[in-house]
Coordinates of C-alpha atoms and ligand atoms in Angstrom, one line a residue:
Chain A
M252 CA 137.3 120.2 106.4
F253 CA 137.3 121.1 110.1
E254 CA 139.5 124.1 109.9
G255 CA 138.9 126.4 112.9
R256 CA 136.9 123.8 114.7
V257 CA 137.9 122.5 118.2
A258 CA 137.3 118.9 119.4
L259 CA 137.7 117.5 122.9
V260 CA 138.4 113.8 123.0
T261 CA 138.4 112.1 126.3
G262 CA 140.9 109.3 126.5
G263 CA 142.3 110.9 123.3
T264 CA 145.9 109.8 123.5
R265 CA 145.6 106.1 123.3
G266 CA 143.7 103.4 121.4
I267 CA 140.5 104.4 119.7
G268 CA 140.7 107.9 121.2
A269 CA 144.2 108.5 119.7
A270 CA 142.9 107.4 116.3
I271 CA 140.0 109.9 116.6
T272 CA 142.4 112.6 117.6
Q273 CA 144.6 111.8 114.6
A274 CA 141.7 111.7 112.1
L275 CA 140.4 115.1 113.3
V276 CA 143.8 116.6 113.2
E277 CA 144.3 115.3 109.7
S278 CA 140.9 117.0 108.8
G279 CA 142.2 120.3 110.1
A280 CA 140.6 120.5 113.6
S281 CA 142.4 121.6 116.7
V282 CA 142.1 118.8 119.2
A283 CA 142.3 118.7 123.0
A284 CA 143.0 115.2 124.1
G285 CA 142.3 114.0 127.6
Y286 CA 144.3 111.4 129.6
S287 CA 144.2 110.3 133.2
R288 CA 147.4 108.3 133.9
G289 CA 149.9 108.0 131.2
R290 CA 151.5 111.5 131.2
E291 CA 154.7 110.4 129.4
S292 CA 153.0 108.6 126.6
A293 CA 150.4 111.4 126.3
E294 CA 153.2 113.9 125.8
T295 CA 154.9 111.7 123.2
F296 CA 151.7 111.3 121.4
A297 CA 151.1 115.1 121.5
R298 CA 154.5 115.7 120.0
Q299 CA 153.9 113.3 117.2
M300 CA 150.6 115.0 116.4
S301 CA 152.1 118.5 116.5
Q302 CA 154.6 117.4 113.8
K303 CA 151.6 117.2 111.5
G304 CA 151.4 121.0 112.1
A305 CA 148.2 120.8 114.0
A306 CA 147.2 122.3 117.3
V307 CA 147.0 119.4 119.8
S308 CA 146.9 119.9 123.5
I309 CA 146.7 117.3 126.2
H310 CA 144.8 117.6 129.4
Q311 CA 145.2 115.4 132.5
G312 CA 142.0 114.7 134.3
R313 CA 139.6 111.9 135.5
V314 CA 136.3 111.9 133.8
D315 CA 134.8 110.3 136.9
D316 CA 135.8 113.3 138.9
V317 CA 133.5 116.3 138.3
V318 CA 136.1 118.8 139.4
D319 CA 138.5 117.5 136.8
C320 CA 135.9 117.6 134.1
N321 CA 135.1 121.2 134.7
R322 CA 138.8 122.1 135.0
V323 CA 139.7 120.4 131.7
V324 CA 136.8 122.1 129.9
K325 CA 138.0 125.4 131.2
E326 CA 141.6 124.7 130.2
V327 CA 140.4 123.9 126.7
M328 CA 138.2 127.0 126.5
D329 CA 141.1 129.2 127.7
R330 CA 143.4 127.7 125.1
F331 CA 141.1 127.5 122.0
G332 CA 138.1 129.7 122.9
R333 CA 135.5 127.2 121.8
I334 CA 134.5 123.6 121.7
D335 CA 132.6 122.3 118.7
Y336 CA 132.8 118.6 119.3
L337 CA 132.9 116.5 122.4
I338 CA 133.8 112.8 122.0
N339 CA 133.2 110.8 125.1
N340 CA 135.6 108.0 124.5
A341 CA 137.4 107.3 127.9
G342 CA 136.4 103.9 129.1
I343 CA 137.6 101.0 131.3
T344 CA 136.8 97.4 131.9
V345 CA 136.9 95.5 135.2
D346 CA 135.7 92.1 134.1
K347 CA 134.2 89.5 136.5
T348 CA 131.1 87.5 136.6
V349 CA 128.3 89.0 138.7
R350 CA 128.9 86.4 141.5
K351 CA 132.4 87.7 141.9
M352 CA 132.0 91.3 141.0
T353 CA 132.3 93.6 144.0
V354 CA 130.1 96.7 144.4
D355 CA 133.3 98.7 143.8
D356 CA 134.0 97.0 140.5
W357 CA 130.5 97.8 139.4
R358 CA 130.7 101.4 140.6
Q359 CA 134.1 102.1 139.1
V360 CA 133.1 101.1 135.6
L361 CA 129.8 103.0 135.7
D362 CA 131.5 106.1 137.1
V363 CA 134.0 106.3 134.3
N364 CA 132.0 105.0 131.3
L365 CA 128.6 106.4 132.0
S366 CA 128.8 109.2 134.6
G367 CA 132.0 110.4 133.0
A368 CA 130.1 111.0 129.8
F369 CA 127.4 112.8 131.7
Q370 CA 129.8 115.0 133.6
M371 CA 131.8 115.9 130.5
T372 CA 128.7 116.7 128.6
K373 CA 127.4 118.9 131.5
A374 CA 130.7 120.8 131.4
V375 CA 130.5 121.7 127.7
L376 CA 126.7 121.9 127.2
E377 CA 126.0 125.5 128.1
H378 CA 128.7 126.7 125.8
M379 CA 127.3 124.6 122.9
I380 CA 123.7 125.8 123.6
E381 CA 124.9 129.4 123.7
R382 CA 126.5 129.0 120.3
G383 CA 123.6 127.1 118.9
S384 CA 125.8 124.3 117.5
G385 CA 127.7 121.3 118.6
R386 CA 128.2 117.6 118.2
I387 CA 128.4 115.1 120.9
I388 CA 129.5 111.5 120.2
N389 CA 129.5 108.8 122.8
I390 CA 131.6 105.7 122.2
S391 CA 129.5 102.8 123.4
S392 CA 130.1 99.2 122.5
V393 CA 128.6 96.2 120.8
I394 CA 128.6 94.7 124.4
G395 CA 126.0 97.4 125.3
E396 CA 123.6 95.7 122.8
T397 CA 124.5 92.0 123.4
G398 CA 125.7 91.8 126.9
N399 CA 128.7 89.5 127.6
V400 CA 129.7 87.0 130.2
G401 CA 131.9 88.7 132.8
Q402 CA 130.9 92.2 131.7
A403 CA 127.7 93.1 133.6
N404 CA 129.2 96.4 134.7
Y405 CA 130.6 97.3 131.3
A406 CA 127.5 96.2 129.4
A407 CA 125.3 98.2 131.7
S408 CA 127.4 101.3 131.4
K409 CA 127.5 101.0 127.6
A410 CA 123.8 100.3 127.3
G411 CA 123.2 103.2 129.6
L412 CA 125.0 105.4 127.1
F413 CA 122.3 104.6 124.5
G414 CA 119.6 105.9 126.8
F415 CA 121.7 108.9 127.7
T416 CA 122.4 109.7 124.0
K417 CA 118.8 109.4 122.9
S418 CA 117.4 111.6 125.8
L419 CA 120.0 114.3 125.3
A420 CA 119.4 114.1 121.5
L421 CA 115.8 114.9 122.1
E422 CA 116.5 117.7 124.5
M423 CA 119.0 119.3 122.0
A424 CA 117.2 118.6 118.7
Q425 CA 116.1 122.2 118.2
R426 CA 119.3 123.7 119.4
G427 CA 121.6 122.7 116.6
I428 CA 123.3 120.1 118.7
T429 CA 123.3 116.4 117.6
V430 CA 124.1 113.6 119.9
N431 CA 124.9 110.1 118.6
C432 CA 126.6 106.8 119.7
V433 CA 129.2 104.9 117.8
A434 CA 129.2 101.2 118.9
P435 CA 132.4 99.4 117.9
G436 CA 132.8 95.7 118.0
F437 CA 136.2 94.3 119.0
V438 CA 138.9 96.7 118.1
A439 CA 142.7 96.0 118.3
T440 CA 143.7 98.2 121.2
E441 CA 145.2 97.6 124.7
M442 CA 141.7 97.0 126.0
V443 CA 141.4 94.0 123.7
A444 CA 145.0 93.0 124.3
A445 CA 144.0 92.4 127.9
I446 CA 141.8 89.5 126.8
P447 CA 143.6 86.1 127.1
E448 CA 144.6 84.8 123.7
A449 CA 142.4 81.7 123.8
A450 CA 139.3 83.8 124.6
L451 CA 140.2 86.3 121.9
S452 CA 140.4 83.7 119.2
K453 CA 137.0 82.5 120.3
V454 CA 135.7 86.0 119.9
V455 CA 137.2 86.4 116.4
E456 CA 135.5 83.1 115.4
K457 CA 132.2 84.7 116.2
I458 CA 132.8 87.8 114.1
P459 CA 131.4 87.1 110.6
Q460 CA 134.4 88.9 109.0
R461 CA 136.8 86.9 111.2
R462 CA 139.0 89.9 112.2
L463 CA 139.2 92.7 114.7
G464 CA 138.5 96.2 113.7
R465 CA 141.2 98.9 113.6
P466 CA 141.0 102.1 115.6
E467 CA 141.2 104.2 112.4
E468 CA 138.0 102.4 111.1
V469 CA 136.1 103.6 114.2
A470 CA 137.6 107.1 113.9
R471 CA 136.2 107.4 110.4
V472 CA 132.6 106.9 111.6
V473 CA 133.1 109.5 114.4
R474 CA 134.5 112.0 111.9
F475 CA 131.6 111.4 109.5
L476 CA 129.1 112.2 112.3
L477 CA 130.9 115.4 113.1
E478 CA 130.5 116.9 109.6
D479 CA 128.2 119.8 109.1
D480 CA 126.3 117.8 106.5
S481 CA 125.5 115.2 109.1
S482 CA 123.1 117.4 111.0
Y483 CA 120.0 115.3 110.3
I484 CA 121.6 112.4 112.1
T485 CA 120.8 112.5 115.8
G486 CA 119.9 110.0 118.5
A487 CA 121.4 107.3 116.3
V488 CA 123.6 104.3 117.1
Y489 CA 126.1 103.6 114.4
S490 CA 127.6 100.1 114.7
I491 CA 130.9 99.1 113.3
N492 CA 131.7 95.5 114.2
G493 CA 132.5 93.3 111.2
G494 CA 129.0 91.8 111.5
L495 CA 129.3 90.7 115.1
D496 CA 125.9 92.0 116.1
M497 CA 123.3 92.7 113.5
Chain B
M88 CA 141.9 114.4 100.5
D89 CA 141.5 112.9 97.0
S90 CA 138.9 114.9 95.2
L91 CA 137.7 112.0 93.0
P92 CA 137.7 109.1 95.4
F93 CA 135.4 107.0 93.3
H94 CA 137.5 107.3 90.2
G95 CA 137.5 104.1 88.2
R96 CA 134.6 102.6 90.3
V97 CA 131.4 101.4 88.7
G98 CA 128.1 100.9 90.4
I99 CA 124.4 100.8 90.2
V100 CA 121.8 103.0 91.8
T101 CA 118.2 101.8 91.3
G102 CA 115.7 104.6 91.0
G103 CA 118.7 106.8 90.7
S104 CA 117.2 109.6 88.5
R105 CA 115.4 111.7 91.1
G106 CA 114.8 112.1 94.9
I107 CA 117.2 110.3 97.2
G108 CA 118.5 108.1 94.3
G109 CA 119.2 111.2 92.2
A110 CA 121.2 112.8 94.9
I111 CA 123.2 109.5 95.4
S112 CA 124.0 109.1 91.7
S113 CA 125.0 112.7 91.3
L114 CA 127.3 112.7 94.3
L115 CA 129.0 109.5 93.2
A116 CA 129.4 110.7 89.6
K117 CA 130.9 114.0 90.9
E118 CA 133.4 112.0 92.9
G119 CA 134.5 110.2 89.8
G120 CA 132.3 107.1 89.8
T121 CA 130.6 105.6 86.8
V122 CA 126.9 105.2 87.8
A123 CA 124.3 103.0 86.1
I124 CA 120.9 104.4 86.9
L125 CA 118.2 101.7 86.7
G126 CA 114.7 103.0 86.3
L127 CA 111.3 103.0 84.7
P128 CA 110.6 104.4 81.2
E129 CA 109.6 107.8 82.7
D130 CA 112.9 108.0 84.5
R131 CA 115.0 108.2 81.3
A132 CA 114.3 111.9 80.7
R133 CA 114.9 112.6 84.4
A134 CA 118.2 110.9 84.2
Q135 CA 119.2 113.0 81.2
H136 CA 118.1 116.1 83.1
L137 CA 120.2 115.1 86.1
A138 CA 123.2 114.5 83.9
S139 CA 122.7 117.9 82.2
R140 CA 123.3 119.6 85.5
L141 CA 126.5 117.8 86.2
N142 CA 128.8 119.3 83.5
G143 CA 132.0 117.3 83.5
A144 CA 130.6 114.3 85.4
A145 CA 127.6 113.9 83.0
P146 CA 129.3 111.3 80.8
R147 CA 129.6 109.1 83.9
L148 CA 125.8 108.7 84.3
H149 CA 124.2 106.0 82.3
F150 CA 120.5 105.0 82.2
Y151 CA 119.2 101.5 81.9
E152 CA 115.5 101.1 81.6
T153 CA 114.8 98.4 84.1
D154 CA 111.8 97.4 86.3
V155 CA 113.5 96.1 89.4
G156 CA 110.4 94.1 90.3
I157 CA 111.2 91.7 87.4
Y158 CA 114.2 89.4 88.0
E159 CA 114.8 88.9 84.3
R160 CA 115.1 92.7 83.7
C161 CA 117.6 92.9 86.6
R162 CA 119.8 90.2 85.2
E163 CA 119.7 91.9 81.8
A164 CA 120.6 95.3 83.2
V165 CA 123.5 93.9 85.3
A166 CA 124.8 92.0 82.2
A167 CA 124.7 95.2 80.2
V168 CA 126.5 97.2 82.9
L169 CA 129.2 94.5 83.1
E170 CA 129.6 94.3 79.4
E171 CA 129.8 98.1 78.9
H172 CA 131.8 99.1 82.0
G173 CA 133.6 95.9 82.9
R174 CA 132.9 95.7 86.7
I175 CA 130.5 96.4 89.5
D176 CA 131.9 97.8 92.7
F177 CA 128.7 99.0 94.4
L178 CA 125.0 98.5 94.3
V179 CA 122.5 100.9 95.9
N180 CA 119.0 99.5 96.2
N181 CA 117.0 102.7 96.3
A182 CA 114.0 102.2 94.0
G183 CA 110.9 102.2 96.1
I184 CA 107.2 103.0 95.9
T185 CA 104.3 103.5 98.3
R186 CA 100.6 102.5 98.0
D187 CA 99.2 103.7 101.3
H188 CA 96.0 102.5 102.8
T189 CA 95.0 101.1 106.1
V190 CA 95.0 97.3 106.2
R191 CA 91.2 97.3 106.1
K192 CA 91.2 99.1 102.7
M193 CA 94.5 97.8 101.3
T194 CA 94.0 95.6 98.3
I195 CA 96.1 92.5 97.7
D196 CA 97.4 94.2 94.6
E197 CA 98.7 97.1 96.6
W198 CA 100.3 94.8 99.1
E199 CA 102.0 92.8 96.4
A200 CA 103.1 95.8 94.3
V201 CA 105.0 97.3 97.2
L202 CA 106.6 94.1 98.2
Q203 CA 107.6 93.3 94.6
V204 CA 109.5 96.6 94.1
N205 CA 110.7 97.4 97.6
L206 CA 111.7 93.9 98.8
S207 CA 111.9 91.5 95.9
G208 CA 113.6 94.2 93.8
P209 CA 116.7 94.4 96.1
F210 CA 116.8 90.6 96.3
F211 CA 116.8 90.3 92.5
M212 CA 119.4 93.0 92.2
I213 CA 121.7 91.4 94.8
K214 CA 121.3 88.0 93.2
A215 CA 122.2 89.5 89.8
V216 CA 125.4 91.3 91.0
L217 CA 126.7 88.9 93.6
D218 CA 128.7 86.6 91.4
A219 CA 130.6 89.4 89.8
M220 CA 131.4 90.9 93.2
L221 CA 132.4 87.5 94.7
E222 CA 134.7 86.8 91.8
R223 CA 136.6 90.0 92.5
G224 CA 136.3 89.6 96.3
Y225 CA 135.1 93.1 96.7
G226 CA 131.7 94.8 96.9
R227 CA 129.6 97.4 98.7
I228 CA 125.8 97.0 98.9
V229 CA 123.6 99.6 100.5
N230 CA 119.9 99.1 100.8
I231 CA 117.6 102.1 101.4
S232 CA 115.2 101.0 104.0
S233 CA 113.1 103.4 106.1
V234 CA 112.5 104.4 109.6
V235 CA 109.0 103.0 109.0
G236 CA 110.5 99.6 108.6
V237 CA 111.4 99.7 112.3
S238 CA 108.6 101.8 113.8
G239 CA 105.7 100.9 111.6
N240 CA 103.3 103.6 110.4
F241 CA 99.6 104.2 110.1
G242 CA 98.4 103.3 106.6
Q243 CA 101.7 101.7 105.5
A244 CA 101.4 98.0 106.3
N245 CA 102.8 97.0 102.9
Y246 CA 105.6 99.6 102.9
A247 CA 106.6 98.9 106.5
A248 CA 106.7 95.2 105.9
A249 CA 108.8 95.6 102.8
K250 CA 111.2 97.9 104.6
A251 CA 111.5 95.7 107.6
G252 CA 112.0 92.7 105.4
L253 CA 114.8 94.6 103.7
I254 CA 116.6 94.8 107.0
G255 CA 116.4 91.0 107.3
L256 CA 117.7 90.6 103.8
T257 CA 120.5 93.0 104.5
K258 CA 121.7 91.1 107.6
T259 CA 121.4 87.7 106.0
V260 CA 123.4 88.6 102.9
A261 CA 125.9 90.5 105.1
R262 CA 126.5 87.2 107.0
E263 CA 126.7 85.1 103.8
V264 CA 129.4 87.3 102.2
A265 CA 131.2 88.6 105.3
K266 CA 134.4 86.7 104.5
R267 CA 134.4 87.7 100.8
G268 CA 135.2 91.4 100.9
I269 CA 131.6 92.5 100.5
T270 CA 129.7 94.6 103.0
V271 CA 125.9 94.9 103.1
N272 CA 124.3 97.6 105.1
A273 CA 120.9 99.4 105.3
V274 CA 120.3 103.2 105.6
A275 CA 117.0 104.1 107.2
P276 CA 115.9 107.6 106.5
G277 CA 113.2 109.5 108.2
F278 CA 111.0 111.9 106.2
I279 CA 113.0 113.3 103.3
D280 CA 112.0 116.1 101.0
T281 CA 111.3 114.2 97.7
D282 CA 108.5 113.5 95.3
M283 CA 107.5 110.6 97.6
T284 CA 106.8 113.0 100.5
K285 CA 105.4 115.7 98.2
S286 CA 102.7 113.2 97.2
M287 CA 101.6 113.0 100.9
P288 CA 98.6 115.1 102.0
V289 CA 99.9 118.5 103.3
Q290 CA 98.4 117.6 106.7
A291 CA 100.4 114.4 106.9
I292 CA 103.7 116.2 106.0
E293 CA 103.0 118.9 108.6
S294 CA 102.4 116.2 111.3
A295 CA 105.6 114.4 110.2
I296 CA 107.6 117.6 110.6
A297 CA 105.9 118.3 114.0
Q298 CA 106.8 114.8 115.2
T299 CA 110.4 115.1 114.1
P300 CA 112.5 116.5 117.0
E301 CA 114.6 118.6 114.6
Q302 CA 111.3 120.0 113.2
R303 CA 112.3 119.7 109.5
L304 CA 112.4 117.2 106.7
G305 CA 115.7 115.8 105.7
K306 CA 117.4 116.6 102.4
P307 CA 118.2 114.0 99.7
D308 CA 121.8 115.2 99.8
E309 CA 122.1 114.4 103.5
V310 CA 121.1 110.8 102.8
A311 CA 123.4 110.6 99.8
Q312 CA 126.4 111.6 102.0
L313 CA 125.7 108.7 104.4
V314 CA 125.3 106.2 101.5
R315 CA 128.5 107.5 100.0
F316 CA 130.3 107.1 103.4
L317 CA 129.2 103.4 103.5
L318 CA 130.3 102.8 99.9
D319 CA 133.8 104.0 100.6
D320 CA 136.7 101.4 100.4
K321 CA 137.6 102.4 104.0
A322 CA 134.2 101.4 105.4
G323 CA 135.1 97.7 105.2
Y324 CA 134.4 96.9 108.9
I325 CA 130.9 98.1 108.8
T326 CA 128.5 95.3 107.7
G327 CA 125.0 94.2 108.6
A328 CA 124.4 97.6 110.2
V329 CA 121.3 99.8 109.9
Y330 CA 122.2 103.5 110.0
N331 CA 119.4 105.8 110.9
I332 CA 119.1 109.4 109.6
N333 CA 115.9 110.9 110.7
G334 CA 116.3 114.1 112.7
G335 CA 115.5 112.2 115.8
W336 CA 112.1 110.9 114.6
Y337 CA 112.8 107.4 115.9
M338 CA 115.7 106.3 118.1
Ligands
NAP527 N1 138.8 98.2 122.1 C1 137.6 97.7 121.9 O1 137.5 96.6 121.4 C2 136.4 98.5 122.2 C3 135.2 98.0 121.7 C4 134.0 98.7 121.9 C5 134.1 99.9 122.6 N2 135.3 100.4 123.1 C6 135.2 101.6 123.8 O2 136.1 102.6 123.2 C7 136.6 103.5 124.1 C8 138.1 103.5 123.9 O3 138.6 102.2 124.2 P1 140.1 101.7 123.8 O4 140.0 100.3 123.3 O5 140.8 102.7 123.0 O6 140.7 101.6 125.3 P2 142.2 101.9 125.9 O7 143.2 101.7 124.8 O8 142.2 101.1 127.1 O9 142.1 103.5 126.2 C9 141.2 103.9 127.2 C10 141.4 105.4 127.3 O10 140.5 105.9 128.3 C11 141.2 106.8 129.2 N3 140.7 106.7 130.6 C12 140.5 105.6 131.3 N4 140.0 105.9 132.5 C13 139.9 107.2 132.6 C14 139.4 108.1 133.5 N5 138.9 107.8 134.7 N6 139.4 109.5 133.2 C15 139.8 109.9 132.0 N7 140.3 109.0 131.1 C16 140.3 107.7 131.3 C17 142.6 106.3 129.2 O11 143.5 107.3 129.5 P3 144.8 106.9 130.5 O12 145.6 105.9 129.8 O13 145.6 108.2 130.6 O14 144.2 106.5 131.8 C18 142.8 105.8 127.7 O15 143.1 106.9 126.9 C19 136.2 103.0 125.5 O16 135.0 103.7 125.9 C20 135.8 101.5 125.2 O17 134.8 101.1 126.1 C21 136.4 99.7 122.9
NAD528 N1 111.3 110.3 100.8 C1 111.3 109.8 102.0 O1 110.8 110.4 103.0 C2 111.8 108.4 102.3 C3 111.9 108.0 103.6 C4 112.5 106.7 103.9 C5 112.9 105.9 102.9 N2 112.7 106.3 101.6 C6 113.1 105.4 100.5 O2 114.1 105.9 99.8 C7 114.0 105.4 98.4 C8 113.9 106.6 97.5 O3 112.8 107.4 97.8 P1 112.5 108.8 97.1 O4 111.8 109.6 98.1 O5 113.7 109.3 96.5 O6 111.4 108.3 96.0 P2 111.0 108.9 94.6 O7 109.6 108.5 94.4 O8 111.3 110.3 94.5 O9 111.9 108.1 93.6 C9 111.8 106.7 93.5 C10 112.5 106.3 92.2 O10 112.4 104.8 92.0 C11 111.9 104.6 90.7 N3 111.2 103.3 90.7 C12 110.0 103.0 91.2 N4 109.6 101.8 91.0 C13 110.6 101.2 90.2 C14 110.8 100.0 89.6 N5 109.9 99.0 89.7 N6 112.0 99.7 88.9 C15 112.9 100.7 88.8 N7 112.7 101.9 89.4 C16 111.6 102.2 90.0 C17 111.0 105.7 90.4 O11 110.7 105.8 89.1 C18 111.8 106.9 91.0 O12 112.8 107.3 90.1 C19 112.8 104.6 98.4 O13 113.2 103.2 98.6 C20 112.0 105.0 99.6 O14 111.2 104.0 100.1 C21 112.2 107.5 101.3

């Protein structure tokens, strides 16, 4: 389905991002997956993907560092010659109540989750405009809609992505570029594994379906939005959360 | 990828003989599904015409004359589908009408007619299929709402109220059946090129296009792809959601 297409997935070697990389590879795309810290595990992941016969490259870089963003995009362009899809997936949590949250905690999360998406988008946008086509997907979160105790920084960054997505969607509407958000509920990845078990079982109790989502389920929504036939969908927020937030 | 992912599946598309519904039933039949089209007497010939263009998939389209605004008719149709095809995996509540007037000029009849078909109709259909789905612990329900249900629209108080109500119905049923393998979602299209929009005054269509950031109407097939995505087995974690498809008209 995506033969000849190139996707850049930030945080694309772990968790939800890894599932997105895999889904796109299985649909025939070449995928450039970003990572920031885990070189070894990123390399292992890339080897696994390559065994599927697909072109997967990994790129080290911090999305909160504009120099890294531009360098990674250049690496991907040098290697594949084009970028059709950008998936802004890299994200972190630094959870504390506002009373205890330091300015650094606040800034760090906004820098990665929100400014990171902006900087990566800036780095690919001219290329997409030139070609008159592109798809940008921002991975937001149910928390961006509902807020959450101990996640003021995270919720603000993820709600910020809604505003960013919609503004950019309007700016790009006549240029063949769609911009959308996918807002997952709680998904079984390392990010959720960091939640203490007692707290997690409380969370699951609040989910009408009484289970966590799987990374592959989120990846399916992303893949759908990337299809050529999905061009009338822009500025939208597609939730996938087992009914947690309706 | 499996070329007939809906093989062996049976479902209902109300108002499925033309427009958005026609695109949904054709797509599902092409992908192997058996589709019961529920519609008004005048839809019978349209359903036949639709089938005639499907070649191999034609035998999988079946027409049941049903006014979805009448609960008894919905129950009869669902009973007939169950008897003839043995199961119901999905329901798409697509049948809808407009009776546009500003509130000052809108008659009580116009108000009631639109609510009856666009809001009570989906409730009746859900009520009619739900036991069969609960028994099997599996089901996919998609309600076709509208961007107007969220944004409101000049001259469409009845339609906007019905489509907003449909979102409330979607979320409530989604909660009630969340643990039973059934998902319930709404799709909210913007302005789509069908008979419904063709019946709008030319000026109104032009202004709708002008107000759409992508500067075009959507195509029924584009909406059908989204509905099909939500009906997939693998879409099980998506429930109570409202998915917009509107070229940026409303965000
Ligand atoms: N899991 C959930 O329940 C859930 C729910 C809603 C939304 N989300 C969102 O989904 C996205 C993925 O989450 P996940 O659960 O898959 O998280 P995860 O398993 O913790 O993975 C996070 C990814 O982001 C990368 N990353 C972190 N900081 C980075 C930086 N400064 N620069 C570049 N890359 C960076 C990581 O790469 P390295 O390991 O190399 O640092 C890693 O690949 C996030 O945006 C998250 O907010 C997750
Ligand atoms: N066309 C658009 O721009 C648009 C935008 C948003 C939402 N929608 C919604 O999408 C759905 C389909 O719209 P469309 O544009 O394809 O409309 P359409 O007028 O082309 O088709 C509607 C179908 O529903 C059938 N129907 C009407 N009343 C019925 C009843 N009481 N019982 C059974 N069937 C009945 C009609 O006979 C027809 O086949 C509607 O719910 C509509 O409100 C349409």
